PDB file of C-alpha atoms in Angstrom:
ATOM      1  CA  UNK W 118      43.190 115.386  64.074  1.00 33.00           C
ATOM      2  CA  UNK W 119      42.021 113.927  61.782  1.00 34.00           C
ATOM      3  CA  UNK W 120      45.758 111.240  61.484  1.00 34.00           C
ATOM      4  CA  UNK W 121      45.719 110.371  57.598  1.00 35.00           C
ATOM      5  CA  UNK W 122      47.879 107.230  56.516  1.00 32.00           C
ATOM      6  CA  UNK W 123      49.681 108.259  53.189  1.00 30.00           C
ATOM      7  CA  UNK W 124      50.319 106.198  49.829  1.00 34.00           C
ATOM      8  CA  UNK W 125      53.385 106.864  47.293  1.00 33.00           C
ATOM      9  CA  UNK W 126      53.242 108.616  44.355  1.00 36.00           C
ATOM     10  CA  UNK W 127      52.331 106.147  40.714  1.00 35.00           C
ATOM     11  CA  UNK W 128      54.334 106.729  38.320  1.00 35.00           C
ATOM     12  CA  UNK W 129      52.014 105.033  35.750  1.00 38.00           C
ATOM     13  CA  UNK W 130      49.966 106.212  33.808  1.00 39.00           C
ATOM     14  CA  UNK W 131      46.731 104.184  35.185  1.00 40.00           C
ATOM     15  CA  UNK W 132      44.859 104.563  37.581  1.00 39.00           C
ATOM     16  CA  UNK W 133      46.825 103.390  40.407  1.00 40.00           C
ATOM     17  CA  UNK W 134      46.281 101.062  43.027  1.00 39.00           C
ATOM     18  CA  UNK W 135      45.780 101.666  46.656  1.00 36.00           C
ATOM     19  CA  UNK W 136      48.859 100.558  48.603  1.00 36.00           C
ATOM     20  CA  UNK W 137      51.553  99.662  50.043  1.00 32.00           C
ATOM     21  CA  UNK W 138      51.013 102.271  53.751  1.00 29.00           C
ATOM     22  CA  UNK W 139      53.343 104.683  54.600  1.00 32.00           C
ATOM     23  CA  UNK W 140      53.127 105.714  57.565  1.00 32.00           C
ATOM     24  CA  UNK W 141      55.446 108.429  58.342  1.00 35.00           C
ATOM     25  CA  UNK W 142      56.273 109.777  54.612  1.00 44.00           C
ATOM     26  CA  UNK W 143      58.836 112.568  52.900  1.00 50.00           C
ATOM     27  CA  UNK W 144      57.145 115.764  52.127  1.00 61.00           C
ATOM     28  CA  UNK W 145      55.787 115.348  48.923  1.00 70.00           C
ATOM     29  CA  UNK W 146      56.525 116.716  45.101  1.00 88.00           C
ATOM     30  CA  UNK W 147      53.539 117.193  44.008  1.00 95.00           C
ATOM     31  CA  UNK W 148      53.468 117.842  40.529  1.00 96.00           C
ATOM     32  CA  UNK W 149      52.506 122.075  39.571  1.00 97.00           C
ATOM     33  CA  UNK W 150      49.376 120.652  37.639  1.00 97.00           C
ATOM     34  CA  UNK W 151      47.982 119.446  40.893  1.00 97.00           C
ATOM     35  CA  UNK W 152      49.587 121.759  43.299  1.00 98.00           C
ATOM     36  CA  UNK W 153      46.650 122.569  46.770  1.00 97.00           C
ATOM     37  CA  UNK W 154      48.494 125.095  48.707  1.00 98.00           C
ATOM     38  CA  UNK W 155      50.616 128.251  46.901  1.00 98.00           C
ATOM     39  CA  UNK W 156      53.104 129.566  49.496  1.00 98.00           C
ATOM     40  CA  UNK W 157      53.214 133.652  48.668  1.00 98.00           C
ATOM     41  CA  UNK W 158      57.122 134.330  49.939  1.00 98.00           C
ATOM     42  CA  UNK W 159      58.464 138.277  50.223  1.00 98.00           C
ATOM     43  CA  UNK W 160      62.069 137.847  47.787  1.00 98.00           C
ATOM     44  CA  UNK W 161      63.255 140.325  50.099  1.00 98.00           C
ATOM     45  CA  UNK W 162      63.056 137.975  52.931  1.00 97.00           C
ATOM     46  CA  UNK W 163      65.578 135.716  52.120  1.00 96.00           C
ATOM     47  CA  UNK W 164      65.219 133.365  55.246  1.00 95.00           C
ATOM     48  CA  UNK W 165      62.197 132.348  54.555  1.00 97.00           C
ATOM     49  CA  UNK W 166      63.085 130.754  51.486  1.00 97.00           C
ATOM     50  CA  UNK W 167      64.621 127.460  52.662  1.00 96.00           C
ATOM     51  CA  UNK W 168      61.946 127.436  55.039  1.00 96.00           C
ATOM     52  CA  UNK W 169      59.164 127.414  52.746  1.00 97.00           C
ATOM     53  CA  UNK W 170      60.714 125.009  50.663  1.00 96.00           C
ATOM     54  CA  UNK W 171      61.073 121.748  53.703  1.00 95.00           C
ATOM     55  CA  UNK W 172      57.483 123.389  54.332  1.00 95.00           C
ATOM     56  CA  UNK W 173      54.180 121.560  53.671  1.00 95.00           C
ATOM     57  CA  UNK W 174      53.388 123.955  50.483  1.00 97.00           C
ATOM     58  CA  UNK W 175      52.897 121.829  46.969  1.00 97.00           C
ATOM     59  CA  UNK W 176      54.317 125.251  45.464  1.00 97.00           C
ATOM     60  CA  UNK W 177      56.058 127.996  46.458  1.00 98.00           C
ATOM     61  CA  UNK W 178      56.791 132.005  45.006  1.00 98.00           C
ATOM     62  CA  UNK W 179      58.510 133.977  45.334  1.00 98.00           C
ATOM     63  CA  UNK W 180      57.762 137.216  45.298  1.00 98.00           C
ATOM     64  CA  UNK W 181      59.112 139.973  43.649  1.00 98.00           C
ATOM     65  CA  UNK W 182      55.328 142.291  42.324  1.00 97.00           C
ATOM     66  CA  UNK W 183      53.891 143.439  45.339  1.00 93.00           C
ATOM     67  CA  UNK W 184      55.724 142.642  48.297  1.00 93.00           C
ATOM     68  CA  UNK W 185      58.274 144.423  47.112  1.00 96.00           C
ATOM     69  CA  UNK W 186      59.069 148.443  47.933  1.00 96.00           C
ATOM     70  CA  UNK W 187      59.602 149.919  44.189  1.00 97.00           C
ATOM     71  CA  UNK W 188      63.212 151.650  45.853  1.00 97.00           C
ATOM     72  CA  UNK W 189      63.954 147.687  45.962  1.00 97.00           C
ATOM     73  CA  UNK W 190      62.780 145.383  43.846  1.00 98.00           C
ATOM     74  CA  UNK W 191      66.513 145.214  41.550  1.00 97.00           C
ATOM     75  CA  UNK W 192      67.876 143.723  45.571  1.00 98.00           C
ATOM     76  CA  UNK W 193      64.742 141.327  45.275  1.00 98.00           C
ATOM     77  CA  UNK W 194      65.329 140.512  41.281  1.00 98.00           C
ATOM     78  CA  UNK W 195      68.727 138.996  42.216  1.00 98.00           C
ATOM     79  CA  UNK W 196      68.012 136.957  45.763  1.00 98.00           C
ATOM     80  CA  UNK W 197      65.754 135.145  43.629  1.00 98.00           C
ATOM     81  CA  UNK W 198      68.173 134.464  41.454  1.00 98.00           C
ATOM     82  CA  UNK W 199      71.099 133.713  44.084  1.00 98.00           C
ATOM     83  CA  UNK W 200      69.258 131.561  45.625  1.00 98.00           C
ATOM     84  CA  UNK W 201      67.478 129.884  42.176  1.00 98.00           C
ATOM     85  CA  UNK W 202      70.861 129.243  40.876  1.00 97.00           C
ATOM     86  CA  UNK W 203      72.193 127.980  44.215  1.00 97.00           C
ATOM     87  CA  UNK W 204      70.117 125.132  43.893  1.00 96.00           C
ATOM     88  CA  UNK W 205      66.007 126.448  44.709  1.00 97.00           C
ATOM     89  CA  UNK W 206      63.697 125.571  43.251  1.00 97.00           C
ATOM     90  CA  UNK W 207      60.619 127.768  43.081  1.00 98.00           C
ATOM     91  CA  UNK W 208      57.859 129.437  41.348  1.00 98.00           C
ATOM     92  CA  UNK W 209      58.414 133.637  40.813  1.00 98.00           C
ATOM     93  CA  UNK W 210      56.031 136.360  40.879  1.00 98.00           C
ATOM     94  CA  UNK W 211      56.832 138.688  38.289  1.00 98.00           C
ATOM     95  CA  UNK W 212      55.760 142.088  38.366  1.00 98.00           C
ATOM     96  CA  UNK W 213      52.849 142.930  35.323  1.00 97.00           C
ATOM     97  CA  UNK W 214      53.230 143.308  31.802  1.00 98.00           C
ATOM     98  CA  UNK W 215      52.667 146.747  32.139  1.00 97.00           C
ATOM     99  CA  UNK W 216      54.870 148.420  34.766  1.00 97.00           C
ATOM    100  CA  UNK W 217      58.977 149.270  34.185  1.00 96.00           C
ATOM    101  CA  UNK W 218      59.027 146.311  36.103  1.00 98.00           C
ATOM    102  CA  UNK W 219      57.959 144.109  33.503  1.00 98.00           C
ATOM    103  CA  UNK W 220      61.203 143.434  31.350  1.00 97.00           C
ATOM    104  CA  UNK W 221      63.787 143.507  33.394  1.00 97.00           C
ATOM    105  CA  UNK W 222      62.316 140.763  35.484  1.00 98.00           C
ATOM    106  CA  UNK W 223      62.055 138.237  32.835  1.00 98.00           C
ATOM    107  CA  UNK W 224      65.292 139.675  31.424  1.00 97.00           C
ATOM    108  CA  UNK W 225      67.269 138.417  34.674  1.00 97.00           C
ATOM    109  CA  UNK W 226      64.818 135.538  35.501  1.00 98.00           C
ATOM    110  CA  UNK W 227      65.579 134.045  31.974  1.00 97.00           C
ATOM    111  CA  UNK W 228      67.155 130.679  32.604  1.00 95.00           C
ATOM    112  CA  UNK W 229      67.819 130.803  35.504  1.00 97.00           C
ATOM    113  CA  UNK W 230      68.367 127.413  36.868  1.00 95.00           C
ATOM    114  CA  UNK W 231      65.380 126.394  39.510  1.00 96.00           C
ATOM    115  CA  UNK W 232      62.802 128.816  38.174  1.00 98.00           C
ATOM    116  CA  UNK W 233      59.945 126.512  37.797  1.00 98.00           C
ATOM    117  CA  UNK W 234      58.028 129.293  35.987  1.00 98.00           C
ATOM    118  CA  UNK W 235      56.665 132.962  36.808  1.00 98.00           C
ATOM    119  CA  UNK W 236      52.930 134.153  37.880  1.00 98.00           C
ATOM    120  CA  UNK W 237      52.129 137.957  35.894  1.00 98.00           C
ATOM    121  CA  UNK W 238      50.659 140.403  38.285  1.00 98.00           C
ATOM    122  CA  UNK W 239      48.101 141.822  36.582  1.00 98.00           C
ATOM    123  CA  UNK W 240      47.485 139.904  33.101  1.00 98.00           C
ATOM    124  CA  UNK W 241      44.504 141.700  31.497  1.00 98.00           C
ATOM    125  CA  UNK W 242      45.115 139.969  28.183  1.00 98.00           C
ATOM    126  CA  UNK W 243      46.707 137.044  26.302  1.00 98.00           C
ATOM    127  CA  UNK W 244      48.511 138.967  24.000  1.00 98.00           C
ATOM    128  CA  UNK W 245      50.265 139.722  28.399  1.00 98.00           C
ATOM    129  CA  UNK W 246      50.680 136.030  28.330  1.00 98.00           C
ATOM    130  CA  UNK W 247      52.552 135.166  25.155  1.00 98.00           C
ATOM    131  CA  UNK W 248      54.745 138.760  25.007  1.00 98.00           C
ATOM    132  CA  UNK W 249      56.057 137.147  28.218  1.00 98.00           C
ATOM    133  CA  UNK W 250      56.356 133.444  27.770  1.00 98.00           C
ATOM    134  CA  UNK W 251      58.639 133.954  24.701  1.00 97.00           C
ATOM    135  CA  UNK W 252      60.548 136.761  26.454  1.00 96.00           C
ATOM    136  CA  UNK W 253      61.577 134.145  28.619  1.00 94.00           C
ATOM    137  CA  UNK W 254      62.658 131.093  26.355  1.00 90.00           C
ATOM    138  CA  UNK W 255      59.303 129.826  24.977  1.00 94.00           C
ATOM    139  CA  UNK W 256      59.946 126.829  27.312  1.00 94.00           C
ATOM    140  CA  UNK W 257      59.084 128.930  30.818  1.00 97.00           C
ATOM    141  CA  UNK W 258      55.364 128.226  32.056  1.00 98.00           C
ATOM    142  CA  UNK W 259      53.301 131.788  32.748  1.00 98.00           C
ATOM    143  CA  UNK W 260      50.714 131.622  35.792  1.00 98.00           C
ATOM    144  CA  UNK W 261      48.819 134.827  34.446  1.00 98.00           C
ATOM    145  CA  UNK W 262      46.957 136.027  37.940  1.00 98.00           C
ATOM    146  CA  UNK W 263      43.879 137.556  36.872  1.00 98.00           C
ATOM    147  CA  UNK W 264      43.135 140.299  39.204  1.00 98.00           C
ATOM    148  CA  UNK W 265      40.748 142.768  37.275  1.00 98.00           C
ATOM    149  CA  UNK W 266      37.193 143.024  35.628  1.00 98.00           C
ATOM    150  CA  UNK W 267      39.402 143.107  32.287  1.00 98.00           C
ATOM    151  CA  UNK W 268      41.525 140.401  33.246  1.00 98.00           C
ATOM    152  CA  UNK W 269      37.831 138.021  34.401  1.00 98.00           C
ATOM    153  CA  UNK W 270      36.195 139.246  31.351  1.00 98.00           C
ATOM    154  CA  UNK W 271      39.920 138.267  29.204  1.00 98.00           C
ATOM    155  CA  UNK W 272      39.651 135.143  30.522  1.00 98.00           C
ATOM    156  CA  UNK W 273      38.589 132.919  27.978  1.00 98.00           C
ATOM    157  CA  UNK W 274      40.865 134.243  25.889  1.00 98.00           C
ATOM    158  CA  UNK W 275      43.645 134.196  28.188  1.00 98.00           C
ATOM    159  CA  UNK W 276      43.385 131.151  29.703  1.00 98.00           C
ATOM    160  CA  UNK W 277      44.150 129.795  26.278  1.00 98.00           C
ATOM    161  CA  UNK W 278      46.827 131.838  25.450  1.00 98.00           C
ATOM    162  CA  UNK W 279      50.795 130.175  24.103  1.00 98.00           C
ATOM    163  CA  UNK W 280      53.121 129.555  27.260  1.00 97.00           C
ATOM    164  CA  UNK W 281      49.427 129.740  29.981  1.00 98.00           C
ATOM    165  CA  UNK W 282      50.247 126.895  32.505  1.00 98.00           C
ATOM    166  CA  UNK W 283      47.249 126.948  34.910  1.00 98.00           C
ATOM    167  CA  UNK W 284      44.831 131.058  35.548  1.00 98.00           C
ATOM    168  CA  UNK W 285      45.026 132.112  39.053  1.00 98.00           C
ATOM    169  CA  UNK W 286      42.639 134.343  40.918  1.00 98.00           C
ATOM    170  CA  UNK W 287      43.948 137.952  41.766  1.00 98.00           C
ATOM    171  CA  UNK W 288      41.057 138.098  44.119  1.00 97.00           C
ATOM    172  CA  UNK W 289      41.966 141.378  47.116  1.00 96.00           C
ATOM    173  CA  UNK W 290      42.717 143.602  43.997  1.00 97.00           C
ATOM    174  CA  UNK W 291      39.843 141.864  42.340  1.00 98.00           C
ATOM    175  CA  UNK W 292      37.415 143.414  44.629  1.00 97.00           C
ATOM    176  CA  UNK W 293      39.396 146.796  45.165  1.00 97.00           C
ATOM    177  CA  UNK W 294      39.168 147.511  41.223  1.00 98.00           C
ATOM    178  CA  UNK W 295      35.350 146.279  41.597  1.00 98.00           C
ATOM    179  CA  UNK W 296      34.712 147.793  44.633  1.00 97.00           C
ATOM    180  CA  UNK W 297      32.896 144.412  45.405  1.00 97.00           C
ATOM    181  CA  UNK W 298      32.506 142.353  49.129  1.00 96.00           C
ATOM    182  CA  UNK W 299      34.829 139.749  50.141  1.00 94.00           C
ATOM    183  CA  UNK W 300      31.444 137.452  50.241  1.00 95.00           C
ATOM    184  CA  UNK W 301      31.551 133.881  48.391  1.00 96.00           C
ATOM    185  CA  UNK W 302      28.346 134.669  46.818  1.00 97.00           C
ATOM    186  CA  UNK W 303      30.376 138.682  45.553  1.00 97.00           C
ATOM    187  CA  UNK W 304      33.153 136.660  44.518  1.00 97.00           C
ATOM    188  CA  UNK W 305      31.211 133.168  43.112  1.00 98.00           C
ATOM    189  CA  UNK W 306      30.652 135.259  39.880  1.00 98.00           C
ATOM    190  CA  UNK W 307      34.829 135.709  38.485  1.00 98.00           C
ATOM    191  CA  UNK W 308      35.432 132.786  40.790  1.00 98.00           C
ATOM    192  CA  UNK W 309      32.937 130.626  38.283  1.00 98.00           C
ATOM    193  CA  UNK W 310      34.547 132.512  35.902  1.00 98.00           C
ATOM    194  CA  UNK W 311      37.851 131.491  35.775  1.00 98.00           C
ATOM    195  CA  UNK W 312      37.088 127.807  36.536  1.00 98.00           C
ATOM    196  CA  UNK W 313      35.011 128.586  33.188  1.00 98.00           C
ATOM    197  CA  UNK W 314      37.465 129.518  31.343  1.00 98.00           C
ATOM    198  CA  UNK W 315      40.651 126.678  32.760  1.00 98.00           C
ATOM    199  CA  UNK W 316      37.987 124.289  30.897  1.00 97.00           C
ATOM    200  CA  UNK W 317      38.488 126.300  27.219  1.00 97.00           C
ATOM    201  CA  UNK W 318      41.491 126.692  26.962  1.00 98.00           C
ATOM    202  CA  UNK W 319      41.871 123.140  29.044  1.00 98.00           C
ATOM    203  CA  UNK W 320      43.918 123.963  31.495  1.00 98.00           C
ATOM    204  CA  UNK W 321      44.215 122.412  34.883  1.00 97.00           C
ATOM    205  CA  UNK W 322      41.650 123.978  37.754  1.00 97.00           C
ATOM    206  CA  UNK W 323      42.498 127.321  38.661  1.00 98.00           C
ATOM    207  CA  UNK W 324      44.797 128.840  41.455  1.00 98.00           C
ATOM    208  CA  UNK W 325      41.834 130.547  44.217  1.00 98.00           C
ATOM    209  CA  UNK W 326      43.151 134.116  46.314  1.00 98.00           C
ATOM    210  CA  UNK W 327      44.497 133.702  49.752  1.00 97.00           C
ATOM    211  CA  UNK W 328      42.855 134.176  53.109  1.00 96.00           C
ATOM    212  CA  UNK W 329      44.184 137.203  54.774  1.00 92.00           C
ATOM    213  CA  UNK W 330      44.545 136.789  59.026  1.00 85.00           C
ATOM    214  CA  UNK W 331      45.546 134.042  61.496  1.00 82.00           C
ATOM    215  CA  UNK W 332      42.187 132.570  61.975  1.00 90.00           C
ATOM    216  CA  UNK W 333      42.033 128.494  60.641  1.00 93.00           C
ATOM    217  CA  UNK W 334      38.378 128.006  60.657  1.00 94.00           C
ATOM    218  CA  UNK W 335      37.905 130.975  58.405  1.00 95.00           C
ATOM    219  CA  UNK W 336      40.733 129.628  55.944  1.00 96.00           C
ATOM    220  CA  UNK W 337      38.552 126.135  56.349  1.00 96.00           C
ATOM    221  CA  UNK W 338      35.942 127.955  55.266  1.00 96.00           C
ATOM    222  CA  UNK W 339      36.763 129.896  52.887  1.00 97.00           C
ATOM    223  CA  UNK W 340      38.855 126.765  51.160  1.00 97.00           C
ATOM    224  CA  UNK W 341      35.934 124.942  51.505  1.00 97.00           C
ATOM    225  CA  UNK W 342      34.065 127.678  48.478  1.00 97.00           C
ATOM    226  CA  UNK W 343      37.787 127.128  47.186  1.00 98.00           C
ATOM    227  CA  UNK W 344      35.812 123.798  45.916  1.00 97.00           C
ATOM    228  CA  UNK W 345      32.707 124.342  45.633  1.00 97.00           C
ATOM    229  CA  UNK W 346      32.768 126.741  42.698  1.00 97.00           C
ATOM    230  CA  UNK W 347      35.383 123.612  41.107  1.00 96.00           C
ATOM    231  CA  UNK W 348      39.038 125.694  41.681  1.00 98.00           C
ATOM    232  CA  UNK W 349      42.030 123.725  42.505  1.00 97.00           C
ATOM    233  CA  UNK W 350      44.508 125.215  44.295  1.00 98.00           C
ATOM    234  CA  UNK W 351      44.706 128.646  46.772  1.00 98.00           C
ATOM    235  CA  UNK W 352      47.177 131.542  47.665  1.00 98.00           C
ATOM    236  CA  UNK W 353      48.374 131.495  50.425  1.00 96.00           C
ATOM    237  CA  UNK W 354      50.725 133.583  52.703  1.00 96.00           C
ATOM    238  CA  UNK W 355      51.843 131.770  55.883  1.00 96.00           C
ATOM    239  CA  UNK W 356      54.107 127.932  56.126  1.00 96.00           C
ATOM    240  CA  UNK W 357      50.995 127.277  59.261  1.00 95.00           C
ATOM    241  CA  UNK W 358      48.486 127.909  56.377  1.00 96.00           C
ATOM    242  CA  UNK W 359      49.645 124.926  54.068  1.00 97.00           C
ATOM    243  CA  UNK W 360      48.605 121.376  56.214  1.00 96.00           C
ATOM    244  CA  UNK W 361      44.451 123.398  56.771  1.00 96.00           C
ATOM    245  CA  UNK W 362      44.368 124.107  52.321  1.00 97.00           C
ATOM    246  CA  UNK W 363      46.365 120.944  51.594  1.00 97.00           C
ATOM    247  CA  UNK W 364      43.323 118.661  53.485  1.00 96.00           C
ATOM    248  CA  UNK W 365      40.406 121.036  51.817  1.00 96.00           C
ATOM    249  CA  UNK W 366      41.492 120.486  49.008  1.00 97.00           C
ATOM    250  CA  UNK W 367      42.169 116.823  48.487  1.00 95.00           C
ATOM    251  CA  UNK W 368      39.714 113.831  48.621  1.00 92.00           C
ATOM    252  CA  UNK W 369      38.883 112.989  51.512  1.00 91.00           C
ATOM    253  CA  UNK W 370      38.568 109.656  53.039  1.00 92.00           C
ATOM    254  CA  UNK W 371      35.013 108.671  52.261  1.00 91.00           C
ATOM    255  CA  UNK W 372      35.102 110.223  48.665  1.00 91.00           C
ATOM    256  CA  UNK W 373      38.649 107.787  48.651  1.00 93.00           C
ATOM    257  CA  UNK W 374      36.676 104.445  49.224  1.00 93.00           C
ATOM    258  CA  UNK W 375      33.570 105.227  46.911  1.00 93.00           C
ATOM    259  CA  UNK W 376      36.095 105.943  44.227  1.00 91.00           C
ATOM    260  CA  UNK W 377      37.631 102.192  45.305  1.00 92.00           C
ATOM    261  CA  UNK W 378      34.653 100.590  46.165  1.00 89.00           C
ATOM    262  CA  UNK W 379      32.929 101.870  42.519  1.00 85.00           C
ATOM    263  CA  UNK W 380      36.464 101.195  40.679  1.00 87.00           C
ATOM    264  CA  UNK W 381      35.847  97.464  42.492  1.00 89.00           C
ATOM    265  CA  UNK W 382      33.236  97.075  41.554  1.00 85.00           C
ATOM    266  CA  UNK W 383      33.051  98.249  38.032  1.00 83.00           C
ATOM    267  CA  UNK W 384      35.936  96.033  37.589  1.00 84.00           C
ATOM    268  CA  UNK W 385      34.538  92.617  38.492  1.00 85.00           C
ATOM    269  CA  UNK W 386      31.215  93.556  36.392  1.00 81.00           C
ATOM    270  CA  UNK W 387      34.121  93.353  33.229  1.00 83.00           C
ATOM    271  CA  UNK W 388      33.939  97.277  32.844  1.00 85.00           C
ATOM    272  CA  UNK W 389      30.575  97.549  31.517  1.00 84.00           C
ATOM    273  CA  UNK W 390      28.644 100.555  30.996  1.00 82.00           C
ATOM    274  CA  UNK W 391      25.108 100.202  32.319  1.00 81.00           C
ATOM    275  CA  UNK W 392      23.267 103.133  31.832  1.00 80.00           C
ATOM    276  CA  UNK W 393      23.922 106.599  32.201  1.00 79.00           C
ATOM    277  CA  UNK W 394      25.272 107.936  34.846  1.00 83.00           C
ATOM    278  CA  UNK W 395      28.206 105.725  34.664  1.00 79.00           C
ATOM    279  CA  UNK W 396      30.362 107.407  32.513  1.00 87.00           C
ATOM    280  CA  UNK W 397      30.191 110.638  34.958  1.00 88.00           C
ATOM    281  CA  UNK W 398      30.801 108.169  38.008  1.00 87.00           C
ATOM    282  CA  UNK W 399      34.111 106.313  35.667  1.00 88.00           C
ATOM    283  CA  UNK W 400      36.004 110.079  35.504  1.00 88.00           C
ATOM    284  CA  UNK W 401      34.926 111.250  39.011  1.00 90.00           C
ATOM    285  CA  UNK W 402      36.666 107.809  40.225  1.00 91.00           C
ATOM    286  CA  UNK W 403      39.339 107.674  38.094  1.00 89.00           C
ATOM    287  CA  UNK W 404      39.855 111.606  39.376  1.00 91.00           C
ATOM    288  CA  UNK W 405      39.874 110.550  42.903  1.00 92.00           C
ATOM    289  CA  UNK W 406      41.418 107.651  43.235  1.00 91.00           C
ATOM    290  CA  UNK W 407      45.204 109.130  41.355  1.00 92.00           C
ATOM    291  CA  UNK W 408      44.854 112.898  43.111  1.00 91.00           C
ATOM    292  CA  UNK W 409      44.662 110.341  46.626  1.00 88.00           C
ATOM    293  CA  UNK W 410      47.597 108.829  45.763  1.00 90.00           C
ATOM    294  CA  UNK W 411      49.136 112.122  45.024  1.00 89.00           C
ATOM    295  CA  UNK W 412      48.110 113.753  47.878  1.00 91.00           C
ATOM    296  CA  UNK W 413      48.512 110.586  50.112  1.00 88.00           C
ATOM    297  CA  UNK W 414      45.401 110.413  51.293  1.00 88.00           C
ATOM    298  CA  UNK W 415      43.352 106.640  51.993  1.00 88.00           C
ATOM    299  CA  UNK W 416      40.459 105.744  51.973  1.00 89.00           C
ATOM    300  CA  UNK W 417      37.481 105.781  55.379  1.00 85.00           C
ATOM    301  CA  UNK W 418      37.906 101.664  57.007  1.00 76.00           C
TER     302      UNK W 418
END
């Protein structure tokens, strides 16, 4: 496995310099808008909460929806509130707006310390997002999880809803709803739809659905499709999936080397635009540089 050298995260707004290399960094605090790995954790398995929190996952989502039997919803919600109140920090996947648990989820989580935001399951309209946002406190961000044909076709409106933070793809439920296959070709349309809708709504890149199973070569291949489609995060179901997802979604060392060289040349020439390709390349280089510092990737030697 390639050994990456890590860089400190910049706190400024300007394009950072790639320097001050650290060999053994602490766990990074990755902002949710660029988080790559989103680890789903069954809210009934409280023993996994702390283990997940200190894992390589960029973000964790305590799941009180599909992972929990209806008879255990209240207990699962209480488990989440207790852990967050005791100092934990996480997102929470809540039940969908048409379920009998939705209102109780919002009321129970409202004002809970450590709650970073909610993921709204089976989102199918902008109103569901906005209503969830206002029922919380009008401040807690909402990640609409789009899991149906209706949700995909409403994605532009959902992305522009008040409170929407970042779209996510519930690929398993989408396949059940439509009968479509799990292949990259079959899933190209819904993925592209969420990417375009995210741009329409001025949101960060969307979060792809999870890879089921423990086969890391398949995980690498499917995460590569995530990146190819323009998605910038991926749900995951196990802690050992997180470093693979983080690696694949991060800029490569060769990407960072290109960006470093381009920026050096651009600065040396007085930041003068020389032809029509310079502005697109400048935007790409600046994005790569910022992600490289945030994720700790140094340029290839």
